[in-house]
Short mmCIF file of C-alpha atoms and ligand atoms in Angstrom, two decimals:
data_model
loop_
_atom_site.label_atom_id
_atom_site.label_comp_id
_atom_site.label_asym_id
_atom_site.label_seq_id
_atom_site.Cartn_x
_atom_site.Cartn_y
_atom_site.Cartn_z
CA MET B 1 8.42 0.00 81.11
CA ILE B 2 11.91 0.40 82.63
CA ASP B 3 13.05 2.34 79.55
CA ILE B 4 10.16 4.78 79.76
CA LEU B 5 10.80 5.36 83.50
CA ASP B 6 14.45 6.10 82.73
CA ARG B 7 13.40 8.56 80.09
CA VAL B 8 10.96 10.42 82.36
CA ARG B 9 13.66 11.80 84.65
CA ASN B 10 11.29 13.96 86.69
CA LYS B 11 9.99 11.40 89.19
CA GLU B 12 6.76 13.28 89.94
CA LEU B 13 5.82 13.25 86.29
CA ARG B 14 5.94 9.45 86.19
CA SER B 15 2.49 9.34 87.80
CA LYS B 16 1.14 10.92 84.60
CA ILE B 17 2.05 7.95 82.41
CA VAL B 18 -1.17 6.67 80.79
CA SER B 19 -2.24 4.68 77.74
CA ALA B 20 -2.64 6.35 74.35
CA GLU B 21 -6.41 5.71 74.60
CA GLU B 22 -6.65 7.55 77.89
CA ALA B 23 -4.76 10.56 76.52
CA ALA B 24 -6.78 10.56 73.28
CA ALA B 25 -10.01 10.64 75.34
CA TYR B 26 -9.02 14.14 76.48
CA ILE B 27 -9.38 15.51 72.95
CA LYS B 28 -12.77 17.09 72.24
CA PRO B 29 -14.46 17.85 68.89
CA GLY B 30 -13.33 21.13 67.34
CA MET B 31 -10.17 21.42 69.44
CA ASN B 32 -7.04 23.01 68.01
CA VAL B 33 -4.53 20.19 68.34
CA ALA B 34 -0.93 21.20 67.66
CA THR B 35 1.66 18.47 67.33
CA SER B 36 5.33 17.85 66.79
CA GLY B 37 6.48 16.48 63.45
CA PHE B 38 8.10 17.79 60.33
CA THR B 39 8.01 15.37 57.40
CA PRO B 40 7.44 11.82 58.67
CA SER B 41 9.99 12.52 61.42
CA GLY B 42 9.38 13.20 65.08
CA TYR B 43 5.61 13.20 64.62
CA VAL B 44 3.23 11.73 67.20
CA LYS B 45 2.04 8.21 66.56
CA ALA B 46 0.35 6.49 69.51
CA VAL B 47 -2.17 9.21 70.47
CA PRO B 48 -3.40 10.00 66.92
CA THR B 49 -3.75 6.27 66.21
CA ALA B 50 -5.95 5.95 69.32
CA LEU B 51 -7.79 9.15 68.43
CA ALA B 52 -8.54 7.89 64.91
CA LYS B 53 -9.95 4.65 66.38
CA ARG B 54 -12.20 6.73 68.63
CA MET B 55 -13.32 8.87 65.67
CA GLU B 56 -14.20 5.73 63.76
CA LYS B 57 -16.80 4.92 66.42
CA GLU B 58 -17.98 8.47 67.22
CA PRO B 59 -17.20 10.66 64.18
CA PHE B 60 -15.90 14.14 64.93
CA LYS B 61 -13.21 16.51 63.65
CA ILE B 62 -10.31 18.46 65.09
CA ASN B 63 -8.09 21.18 63.66
CA LEU B 64 -4.56 19.91 63.19
CA TRP B 65 -1.49 22.15 63.26
CA THR B 66 1.98 20.70 62.89
CA GLY B 67 5.48 21.65 61.73
CA ALA B 68 4.94 20.33 58.21
CA SER B 69 3.85 16.95 56.86
CA THR B 70 3.66 14.00 59.27
CA GLY B 71 3.46 10.23 58.95
CA ALA B 72 0.77 7.66 58.28
CA GLU B 73 -0.13 7.26 61.98
CA GLU B 74 -1.04 10.94 62.20
CA ASP B 75 -2.11 12.59 58.92
CA GLY B 76 -2.95 9.24 57.32
CA ALA B 77 -4.98 7.79 60.19
CA LEU B 78 -6.90 11.00 60.91
CA ALA B 79 -7.60 11.68 57.22
CA LYS B 80 -8.86 8.14 56.75
CA VAL B 81 -11.61 8.67 59.32
CA ASN B 82 -12.28 12.19 58.00
CA GLY B 83 -11.24 13.57 61.38
CA ILE B 84 -9.53 16.79 60.25
CA ALA B 85 -11.52 20.00 59.76
CA LYS B 86 -8.64 22.45 59.22
CA ARG B 87 -5.01 21.59 58.55
CA MET B 88 -1.90 23.74 58.43
CA PRO B 89 0.85 24.32 57.26
CA TYR B 90 2.00 21.46 54.88
CA GLN B 91 1.16 17.85 53.99
CA THR B 92 2.36 15.02 51.78
CA ASN B 93 0.10 12.13 52.81
CA LYS B 94 -2.00 10.61 50.02
CA GLU B 95 -5.17 10.11 52.12
CA LEU B 96 -4.95 13.68 53.37
CA ARG B 97 -4.20 15.06 49.89
CA ASN B 98 -7.37 13.37 48.65
CA ARG B 99 -9.36 14.91 51.51
CA VAL B 100 -7.88 18.34 50.71
CA ASN B 101 -8.75 18.00 47.02
CA SER B 102 -12.28 16.78 47.68
CA GLY B 103 -13.17 19.67 49.97
CA ASP B 104 -13.27 17.66 53.22
CA VAL B 105 -10.32 19.50 54.76
CA ASP B 106 -9.71 23.25 54.83
CA TYR B 107 -6.01 23.32 54.07
CA ILE B 108 -3.98 26.43 54.86
CA ASP B 109 -0.84 26.10 52.74
CA MET B 110 1.66 28.63 54.01
CA HIS B 111 5.28 29.72 54.30
CA LEU B 112 6.62 27.50 57.05
CA SER B 113 8.71 30.23 58.67
CA GLU B 114 5.49 32.13 59.42
CA SER B 115 3.31 29.29 60.61
CA ALA B 116 4.19 29.38 64.34
CA GLN B 117 3.73 33.14 64.44
CA PHE B 118 0.36 32.83 62.65
CA ALA B 119 -0.74 30.38 65.32
CA ARG B 120 0.54 32.60 68.13
CA TYR B 121 -1.44 35.57 66.81
CA GLY B 122 -4.64 33.51 66.65
CA TYR B 123 -5.12 33.72 62.87
CA MET B 124 -5.72 29.97 62.72
CA GLY B 125 -8.86 30.35 64.83
CA GLY B 126 -8.10 30.50 68.53
CA SER B 127 -5.10 29.20 70.39
CA VAL B 128 -3.58 25.78 70.95
CA ASP B 129 -5.99 23.70 73.04
CA VAL B 130 -3.60 20.82 73.40
CA ALA B 131 -0.04 20.24 72.21
CA ILE B 132 0.96 16.62 71.61
CA VAL B 133 4.68 16.18 71.19
CA GLU B 134 7.10 13.33 70.65
CA ALA B 135 10.04 13.27 73.05
CA CYS B 136 13.18 11.30 73.51
CA ALA B 137 13.09 12.06 77.22
CA ILE B 138 11.77 14.53 79.80
CA THR B 139 14.39 16.16 82.01
CA GLU B 140 14.28 16.49 85.79
CA GLU B 141 12.99 20.04 85.35
CA GLY B 142 10.17 18.85 83.05
CA ASN B 143 11.81 20.14 79.88
CA ILE B 144 11.25 18.15 76.71
CA ILE B 145 14.03 16.60 74.62
CA PRO B 146 12.69 16.43 71.05
CA THR B 147 13.47 13.65 68.59
CA THR B 148 14.11 13.69 64.84
CA SER B 149 12.45 17.03 64.09
CA MET B 150 11.95 20.43 65.72
CA GLY B 151 9.31 22.02 63.47
CA ASN B 152 6.92 24.24 65.44
CA THR B 153 6.98 22.11 68.58
CA ALA B 154 8.65 24.62 70.90
CA SER B 155 6.23 27.41 70.02
CA PHE B 156 3.21 25.08 70.35
CA VAL B 157 4.38 23.92 73.80
CA GLN B 158 4.88 27.56 74.81
CA GLN B 159 1.32 28.44 73.71
CA ALA B 160 -0.52 25.39 75.04
CA ASP B 161 -2.11 25.12 78.46
CA VAL B 162 -2.14 21.37 78.16
CA VAL B 163 0.71 19.24 76.84
CA ILE B 164 0.66 15.52 76.11
CA VAL B 165 4.12 14.00 75.68
CA GLU B 166 4.64 10.79 73.73
CA VAL B 167 7.95 9.38 74.94
CA ASN B 168 9.22 7.31 72.05
CA VAL B 169 11.50 4.58 73.32
CA THR B 170 12.72 3.75 69.80
CA GLN B 171 14.34 7.17 69.41
CA PRO B 172 18.03 6.99 70.45
CA LEU B 173 19.06 9.02 73.50
CA GLU B 174 22.03 10.30 71.51
CA LEU B 175 19.58 12.74 69.90
CA GLU B 176 19.86 14.74 73.13
CA GLY B 177 22.07 17.74 72.47
CA MET B 178 21.36 17.88 68.73
CA HIS B 179 18.67 20.57 69.07
CA ASP B 180 19.01 24.31 69.39
CA VAL B 181 15.69 25.68 70.66
CA TYR B 182 15.01 29.39 70.27
CA VAL B 183 11.54 30.90 69.93
CA PRO B 184 11.69 34.55 68.85
CA LEU B 185 9.63 37.20 70.60
CA ASP B 186 6.85 38.69 68.51
CA PRO B 187 7.03 42.23 67.10
CA PRO B 188 7.56 44.87 68.38
CA HIS B 189 9.80 43.04 70.87
CA ARG B 190 11.63 40.79 68.43
CA LEU B 191 15.43 40.95 68.49
CA PRO B 192 17.85 40.12 65.68
CA ILE B 193 18.34 36.35 65.38
CA PRO B 194 22.05 36.10 66.19
CA ILE B 195 23.03 33.46 63.63
CA VAL B 196 25.87 34.40 61.29
CA LYS B 197 26.98 30.90 60.30
CA PRO B 198 25.18 27.54 60.15
CA ASN B 199 26.84 26.06 63.26
CA ASP B 200 26.03 28.98 65.59
CA ARG B 201 24.02 27.90 68.63
CA ILE B 202 21.62 30.43 70.12
CA GLY B 203 19.18 28.47 72.31
CA THR B 204 18.69 25.51 74.63
CA PRO B 205 19.09 21.80 73.81
CA TYR B 206 15.54 21.15 75.11
CA ILE B 207 12.03 22.64 74.80
CA PRO B 208 11.40 24.60 78.00
CA CYS B 209 8.18 23.33 79.62
CA ASN B 210 6.57 23.94 82.97
CA PRO B 211 5.96 20.36 84.26
CA GLU B 212 2.52 21.41 85.50
CA LYS B 213 1.41 21.80 81.88
CA ILE B 214 2.18 18.16 81.16
CA LYS B 215 -1.15 16.37 81.59
CA PHE B 216 -0.30 12.95 80.22
CA ILE B 217 2.78 11.01 79.25
CA VAL B 218 2.24 8.21 76.75
CA PRO B 219 4.84 5.53 76.03
CA CYS B 220 5.32 4.88 72.32
CA ASP B 221 7.42 2.29 70.52
CA ILE B 222 6.46 3.06 66.91
CA LYS B 223 9.36 4.13 64.70
CA ASP B 224 9.34 7.10 62.30
CA HIS B 225 7.93 5.78 59.02
CA THR B 226 9.95 7.95 56.70
CA ARG B 227 9.28 8.06 52.96
CA PRO B 228 11.42 6.15 50.47
CA LEU B 229 13.34 8.31 48.02
CA GLY B 230 13.35 7.58 44.30
CA GLU B 231 16.44 6.22 42.54
CA ILE B 232 18.94 8.83 41.43
CA ASP B 233 18.26 8.83 37.70
CA ASP B 234 20.22 10.27 34.77
CA ASN B 235 18.00 13.35 34.59
CA SER B 236 18.83 14.30 38.18
CA LYS B 237 22.52 13.65 37.54
CA HIS B 238 22.41 16.06 34.58
CA MET B 239 20.71 18.73 36.70
CA SER B 240 23.29 18.27 39.42
CA HIS B 241 26.14 18.71 36.93
CA PHE B 242 24.61 21.88 35.51
CA ILE B 243 24.33 23.30 39.03
CA THR B 244 27.87 22.37 40.09
CA ASP B 245 29.20 23.94 36.86
CA LEU B 246 27.29 27.14 37.64
CA LEU B 247 28.60 27.21 41.22
CA ASN B 248 32.18 26.52 40.12
CA ASN B 249 31.85 29.46 37.77
CA GLU B 250 30.61 31.66 40.62
CA ILE B 251 33.78 30.70 42.53
CA LYS B 252 35.94 31.44 39.46
CA GLU B 253 34.27 34.85 39.05
CA GLY B 254 35.06 35.65 42.70
CA ARG B 255 31.39 35.87 43.68
CA MET B 256 31.53 32.98 46.14
CA PRO B 257 34.27 31.49 48.32
CA ALA B 258 35.83 28.14 47.34
CA ASN B 259 33.57 26.29 49.77
CA LEU B 260 30.52 28.18 48.42
CA LEU B 261 27.85 29.80 50.58
CA PRO B 262 25.53 27.71 52.79
CA LEU B 263 23.42 25.34 50.71
CA GLN B 264 19.68 24.90 51.08
CA SER B 265 18.02 22.01 49.36
CA GLY B 266 14.32 21.23 49.13
CA VAL B 267 12.24 18.14 49.67
CA GLY B 268 11.69 15.25 47.32
CA ASN B 269 13.55 13.00 44.94
CA VAL B 270 15.03 15.62 42.64
CA ALA B 271 16.42 17.80 45.46
CA ASN B 272 17.96 14.77 47.13
CA ALA B 273 19.56 13.61 43.88
CA VAL B 274 20.99 17.06 43.17
CA ILE B 275 22.64 17.20 46.61
CA HIS B 276 23.96 13.66 46.16
CA GLY B 277 25.61 14.86 42.93
CA PHE B 278 27.85 17.19 44.94
CA VAL B 279 29.59 14.08 46.29
CA GLU B 280 31.23 13.58 42.91
CA SER B 281 32.24 17.24 42.53
CA ASP B 282 35.55 18.79 43.64
CA LEU B 283 33.72 20.99 46.12
CA LYS B 284 34.61 20.54 49.78
CA ASP B 285 34.21 22.01 53.28
CA LEU B 286 30.58 22.75 52.40
CA SER B 287 27.98 23.99 54.86
CA VAL B 288 24.21 23.68 54.78
CA TYR B 289 21.47 25.94 56.15
CA THR B 290 18.28 24.20 55.21
CA GLU B 291 14.97 22.77 56.30
CA VAL B 292 15.20 19.02 55.72
CA ILE B 293 18.23 16.78 55.96
CA GLN B 294 17.76 13.96 53.44
CA ASP B 295 20.05 11.08 52.43
CA GLY B 296 22.13 13.28 50.09
CA MET B 297 23.39 15.26 53.10
CA LEU B 298 24.46 12.07 54.86
CA ASP B 299 26.29 11.08 51.64
CA LEU B 300 28.13 14.42 51.73
CA ILE B 301 29.11 13.93 55.40
CA ASP B 302 30.33 10.39 54.62
CA ALA B 303 32.36 11.76 51.71
CA GLY B 304 34.02 14.25 54.06
CA LYS B 305 32.66 17.18 52.04
CA LEU B 306 30.12 18.61 54.43
CA SER B 307 31.38 20.30 57.59
CA PHE B 308 28.07 21.29 59.10
CA ALA B 309 24.34 21.16 58.37
CA SER B 310 21.62 23.09 60.15
CA GLY B 311 18.02 22.01 59.55
CA THR B 312 14.71 21.49 61.29
CA ALA B 313 14.16 17.80 60.49
CA LEU B 314 15.97 14.65 59.57
CA SER B 315 13.98 13.34 56.61
CA PRO B 316 15.99 10.45 55.27
CA SER B 317 14.58 7.42 53.50
CA PRO B 318 13.98 4.35 55.73
CA GLU B 319 17.49 3.11 54.79
CA GLY B 320 18.90 6.59 55.42
CA LEU B 321 17.30 6.64 58.88
CA ASP B 322 18.90 3.28 59.74
CA ARG B 323 22.22 4.65 58.52
CA PHE B 324 21.77 7.76 60.66
CA TYR B 325 20.92 5.72 63.78
CA ARG B 326 23.88 3.36 63.21
CA ASN B 327 26.38 6.25 62.97
CA ILE B 328 24.59 8.80 65.12
CA LYS B 329 27.69 9.51 67.22
CA GLU B 330 29.56 10.67 64.11
CA TYR B 331 26.64 12.41 62.34
CA ARG B 332 25.63 14.42 65.40
CA LYS B 333 28.98 16.25 65.28
CA HIS B 334 27.86 17.74 61.96
CA LEU B 335 24.16 18.43 62.55
CA VAL B 336 21.83 20.71 64.49
CA LEU B 337 18.01 20.83 64.46
CA ARG B 338 16.30 24.20 65.00
CA PRO B 339 12.68 25.41 65.13
CA GLU B 340 11.42 26.11 61.61
CA GLU B 341 11.03 29.79 62.46
CA ILE B 342 14.83 29.80 62.65
CA SER B 343 15.84 27.17 60.07
CA ASN B 344 13.65 28.95 57.50
CA SER B 345 14.12 32.48 58.77
CA PRO B 346 14.15 35.01 55.91
CA GLU B 347 16.40 37.22 58.05
CA VAL B 348 19.03 34.51 58.45
CA ALA B 349 18.77 33.24 54.86
CA ARG B 350 19.42 36.75 53.52
CA ARG B 351 22.22 37.45 56.03
CA ILE B 352 24.24 34.30 55.43
CA GLY B 353 23.58 34.27 51.67
CA VAL B 354 21.97 30.88 51.19
CA ILE B 355 22.10 29.07 47.83
CA ALA B 356 18.48 27.87 47.56
CA MET B 357 17.81 24.80 45.44
CA ASN B 358 14.19 23.70 45.29
CA THR B 359 12.02 21.67 42.94
CA ALA B 360 9.24 23.05 40.78
CA ILE B 361 6.19 21.31 39.40
CA GLU B 362 6.30 23.69 36.43
CA CYS B 363 8.00 26.92 35.35
CA ASP B 364 6.81 29.36 32.75
CA ILE B 365 8.81 31.02 30.03
CA TYR B 366 9.20 34.20 32.08
CA GLY B 367 10.52 32.46 35.20
CA ASN B 368 7.43 32.15 37.40
CA VAL B 369 7.33 28.88 39.32
CA ASN B 370 4.50 26.62 40.45
CA SER B 371 5.55 24.35 43.34
CA THR B 372 2.16 23.28 44.59
CA HIS B 373 -0.78 22.84 42.21
CA ILE B 374 -1.30 20.19 39.53
CA MET B 375 -3.01 21.78 36.54
CA GLY B 376 -3.58 24.89 38.64
CA THR B 377 -6.23 23.27 40.81
CA LYS B 378 -5.22 20.15 42.72
CA MET B 379 -2.90 20.51 45.69
CA MET B 380 0.20 18.34 45.55
CA ASN B 381 2.02 19.01 48.85
CA GLY B 382 2.31 22.71 49.59
CA ILE B 383 4.77 25.58 49.36
CA GLY B 384 6.67 24.37 52.44
CA GLY B 385 9.82 26.36 52.96
CA SER B 386 10.51 26.96 49.29
CA GLY B 387 9.19 30.54 49.46
CA ASP B 388 11.06 31.32 52.67
CA PHE B 389 14.30 30.55 50.89
CA ALA B 390 13.48 31.51 47.30
CA ARG B 391 12.77 35.15 48.06
CA ASN B 392 15.61 35.62 50.53
CA ALA B 393 18.48 33.52 49.20
CA TYR B 394 21.62 34.93 47.61
CA LEU B 395 21.02 32.63 44.64
CA THR B 396 17.67 30.96 43.92
CA ILE B 397 17.62 27.88 41.74
CA PHE B 398 14.59 25.80 40.73
CA CYS B 399 14.97 22.34 39.20
CA THR B 400 12.40 20.23 37.39
CA GLY B 401 12.38 17.49 34.80
CA SER B 402 11.51 19.15 31.47
CA THR B 403 8.52 16.82 31.10
CA ALA B 404 6.22 14.85 33.41
CA LYS B 405 3.84 11.90 33.06
CA ASP B 406 5.77 10.00 30.37
CA GLY B 407 6.46 13.09 28.33
CA LYS B 408 2.80 14.10 27.97
CA ILE B 409 3.27 17.22 30.07
CA SER B 410 5.80 19.96 29.46
CA SER B 411 7.08 21.34 32.76
CA ILE B 412 8.04 24.50 30.88
CA VAL B 413 4.77 26.19 29.94
CA PRO B 414 3.66 29.52 28.45
CA PHE B 415 2.12 30.57 31.76
CA CYS B 416 2.17 28.74 35.09
CA SER B 417 -1.26 27.47 36.10
CA HIS B 418 -0.51 28.60 39.67
CA ILE B 419 2.33 30.81 40.89
CA ASP B 420 4.16 30.30 44.17
CA HIS B 421 7.45 32.00 43.27
CA THR B 422 7.31 34.99 41.00
CA GLU B 423 9.78 35.90 38.27
CA HIS B 424 11.28 38.35 40.78
CA ASP B 425 12.35 35.53 43.09
CA VAL B 426 13.80 33.11 40.56
CA ASP B 427 17.43 33.42 39.41
CA VAL B 428 18.08 30.11 37.69
CA ILE B 429 15.96 27.33 36.18
CA VAL B 430 17.46 23.90 35.56
CA THR B 431 16.08 20.87 33.74
CA GLU B 432 17.91 17.81 32.43
CA GLN B 433 18.13 19.73 29.12
CA GLY B 434 20.17 22.61 30.51
CA LEU B 435 20.35 25.67 32.73
CA ALA B 436 18.87 29.12 32.20
CA ASP B 437 20.60 31.88 34.17
CA LEU B 438 17.99 34.62 34.39
CA ARG B 439 19.91 37.11 36.48
CA GLY B 440 19.90 40.55 34.95
CA LEU B 441 17.57 39.61 32.09
CA SER B 442 14.28 41.26 31.09
CA PRO B 443 11.24 38.96 30.63
CA ARG B 444 11.59 38.72 26.81
CA LYS B 445 15.27 37.75 27.14
CA ARG B 446 14.40 35.28 29.88
CA ALA B 447 11.84 33.56 27.66
CA LYS B 448 14.51 32.94 25.02
CA GLN B 449 16.95 31.55 27.63
CA ILE B 450 14.38 29.27 29.23
CA ILE B 451 13.01 27.90 25.96
CA GLU B 452 16.48 27.46 24.48
CA HIS B 453 18.11 25.79 27.50
CA CYS B 454 15.37 24.13 29.55
CA ALA B 455 12.48 23.03 27.30
CA HIS B 456 12.24 19.46 26.02
CA PRO B 457 12.81 19.18 22.25
CA ASP B 458 9.24 17.88 21.83
CA PHE B 459 7.86 21.15 23.18
CA LYS B 460 10.54 23.67 22.19
CA PRO B 461 9.02 24.59 18.78
CA MET B 462 5.56 25.03 20.36
CA LEU B 463 6.95 27.31 23.06
CA LEU B 464 8.95 29.36 20.56
CA ASP B 465 5.90 29.70 18.36
CA TYR B 466 3.82 30.90 21.36
CA PHE B 467 6.46 33.41 22.40
CA GLU B 468 6.95 34.82 18.89
CA ARG B 469 3.21 35.22 18.25
CA ALA B 470 2.70 36.80 21.70
CA ASP B 471 5.66 39.12 21.14
CA SER B 472 4.29 40.26 17.82
CA ALA B 473 0.63 40.53 18.97
CA THR B 474 1.57 42.68 21.98
CA LYS B 475 4.04 44.73 19.91
CA HIS B 476 6.96 43.62 22.08
CA ALA B 477 5.31 44.38 25.41
CA GLN B 478 7.23 43.89 28.65
CA THR B 479 5.79 40.39 29.19
CA PRO B 480 4.19 39.15 25.97
CA HIS B 481 1.17 36.88 26.38
CA LEU B 482 -1.77 35.71 24.31
CA LEU B 483 -4.31 35.76 27.10
CA ASN B 484 -6.73 33.37 25.43
CA GLU B 485 -3.92 30.84 24.91
CA ALA B 486 -1.76 31.28 27.98
CA LEU B 487 -3.38 28.38 29.87
CA SER B 488 -4.48 26.43 26.79
CA TRP B 489 -1.74 23.83 27.26
CA HIS B 490 -3.18 22.86 30.65
CA GLN B 491 -6.72 22.86 29.27
CA LYS B 492 -5.60 20.57 26.49
CA PHE B 493 -4.06 18.16 29.02
CA VAL B 494 -7.26 18.13 31.08
CA GLU B 495 -9.32 17.38 27.97
CA THR B 496 -7.03 14.96 26.12
CA GLY B 497 -4.46 13.68 28.64
CA SER B 498 -1.59 15.29 26.76
CA MET B 499 -0.17 18.77 26.14
CA LYS B 500 1.06 17.69 22.71
N1 LIG R 1 2.54 18.50 35.91
C1 LIG R 1 1.88 17.53 36.57
N2 LIG R 1 2.45 16.70 37.47
C2 LIG R 1 3.78 16.86 37.70
C3 LIG R 1 4.53 17.83 37.04
C4 LIG R 1 3.86 18.69 36.12
N3 LIG R 1 4.51 19.63 35.46
N4 LIG R 1 5.81 17.75 37.47
C5 LIG R 1 5.85 16.76 38.39
N5 LIG R 1 4.63 16.23 38.52
C6 LIG R 1 4.24 15.11 39.39
C7 LIG R 1 5.09 13.88 39.13
O1 LIG R 1 4.58 13.16 38.04
C8 LIG R 1 4.94 13.13 40.44
O2 LIG R 1 3.65 12.56 40.48
P1 LIG R 1 3.37 11.11 41.11
O3 LIG R 1 3.62 11.28 42.57
O4 LIG R 1 1.94 10.88 40.77
O5 LIG R 1 4.34 10.20 40.45
C9 LIG R 1 4.95 14.27 41.48
O6 LIG R 1 4.55 15.45 40.75
C10 LIG R 1 6.31 14.49 42.14
O7 LIG R 1 7.26 14.70 41.15
P2 LIG R 1 8.77 14.20 41.23
O8 LIG R 1 9.34 14.41 39.88
O9 LIG R 1 8.87 12.84 41.84
O10 LIG R 1 9.45 15.29 42.15
P3 LIG R 1 9.76 15.45 43.68
O11 LIG R 1 9.54 14.24 44.51
O12 LIG R 1 11.11 16.02 43.69
O13 LIG R 1 8.67 16.53 44.16
C11 LIG R 1 7.57 18.66 44.26
C12 LIG R 1 8.51 17.73 43.48
C13 LIG R 1 7.51 20.00 43.58
C14 LIG R 1 6.17 18.06 44.35
C15 LIG R 1 8.16 18.80 45.72
O14 LIG R 1 9.49 19.24 45.64
C16 LIG R 1 7.36 19.79 46.56
O15 LIG R 1 6.33 19.44 47.14
N6 LIG R 1 7.83 21.06 46.62
C17 LIG R 1 7.16 22.11 47.36
C18 LIG R 1 7.69 22.27 48.74
C19 LIG R 1 9.15 22.59 48.76
O16 LIG R 1 9.75 22.96 47.78
N7 LIG R 1 9.73 22.45 49.92
C20 LIG R 1 11.15 22.62 50.09
C21 LIG R 1 11.45 23.74 50.96
S1 LIG R 1 12.88 23.52 51.90
#
């Protein structure tokens, strides 16, 4: 209790400290509940756990808006009791994914940079009824010091009439000062976002909050349950080498400085492994302007190769989080966390010339990319920030293993079963087989590059055969397709369990 009192520095606010159950009782069916959290970092834990218990006894649903995915105590617990009616803007939790794919949850999968603005304009169905946010501390003025993520928290607090703050006593106080909070005005009043390099600071180190809005303060001692990352396998190492070779060539050609342009790297195992691969390269004095900071970034800082990283969330593995906490004094010199409207801002990404490296589920022979849907129908996670960066980066790279599910699926297909990033947004595709540089190529030339360099040998002849027959049947049309066959590979997998 002493720790929580120390962390609530505004003495008057201390009278608002209540149990999670008491705060959860405030939430009514159908409310728009907007929370902190971006990946399983900085999400709220005590109140949703209590809310889920209440829903178990008296079933009802809320609409849940967050920064991105959250952890088991939030998305997992609420999905388990079928307590979510509408969810935006991203998720990765298995229970929730099942609810999304069985029609129980209306899932609005959207560009993360736009999600706060969408909520502010009321497109999500009304405004924020209650914001629940995790804090490290509350200042004497009532301002909120966030924890391991920024996400959409600042905008949600700004919009909400009622704020519930979960003060998490497990989050180190050294996080204070690591945030740069700036919520843009909406058009037509918006001003240029004055970031020209990743370490520019433009806002406050806290979320401004009128203390009168704070209705309850809930002590919480549950740690972030971050997701383990997969082992860095040979395939990822190959992809990382192909990318570093490409970037070294860009330097040689005089198109990038010796320390490159700011790197952006996506979520998941492959993205993390690719970034880790930079540790073994000769590159140094790198900078990062990205969304999530995973273990690979910490590796780069430890190796003395990364000067500065700007993101919206720390999303390390559980071991990575321990490593971050142990060396927080050193890491915080190199890191800043911003609202996702800023970390993922198309304006900033285009201005500073980000190198965007994200992972695809599948790519087609013309360079379209599917990041979200398995066999064109089932939601995996969501588009996240991949579209924010892909369209606006200086150089847009997508990685994927050339096959999935023990080689039964080709991740290079005739036509993507769902398209998140169009051929116009994709510069480079990389698999463990090789790299296809699509810049300046027409679709028919791209197809040859992608099949030649990226397809797995088991599927290469089938892809070439498709392309040649389509090319001939359409008399060399701009983008040759056999419409009755374009999705036949997916159909075959659905029927037989293999694309072969
Ligand atoms: N067909 C079917 N399933 C496929 C597949 C394909 N072509 N390619 C991959 N998968 C499956 C894998 O088998 C695995 O399934 P499992 O969880 O049942 O084992 C799952 O997709 C994840 O694949 P993995 O190879 O482990 O990659 P990852 O962890 O790097 O995640 C994405 C890849 C695409 C799912 C992930 O990067 C993502 O959600 N991206 C979209 C959001 C994004 O890019 N955000 C970053 C913005 S900053």
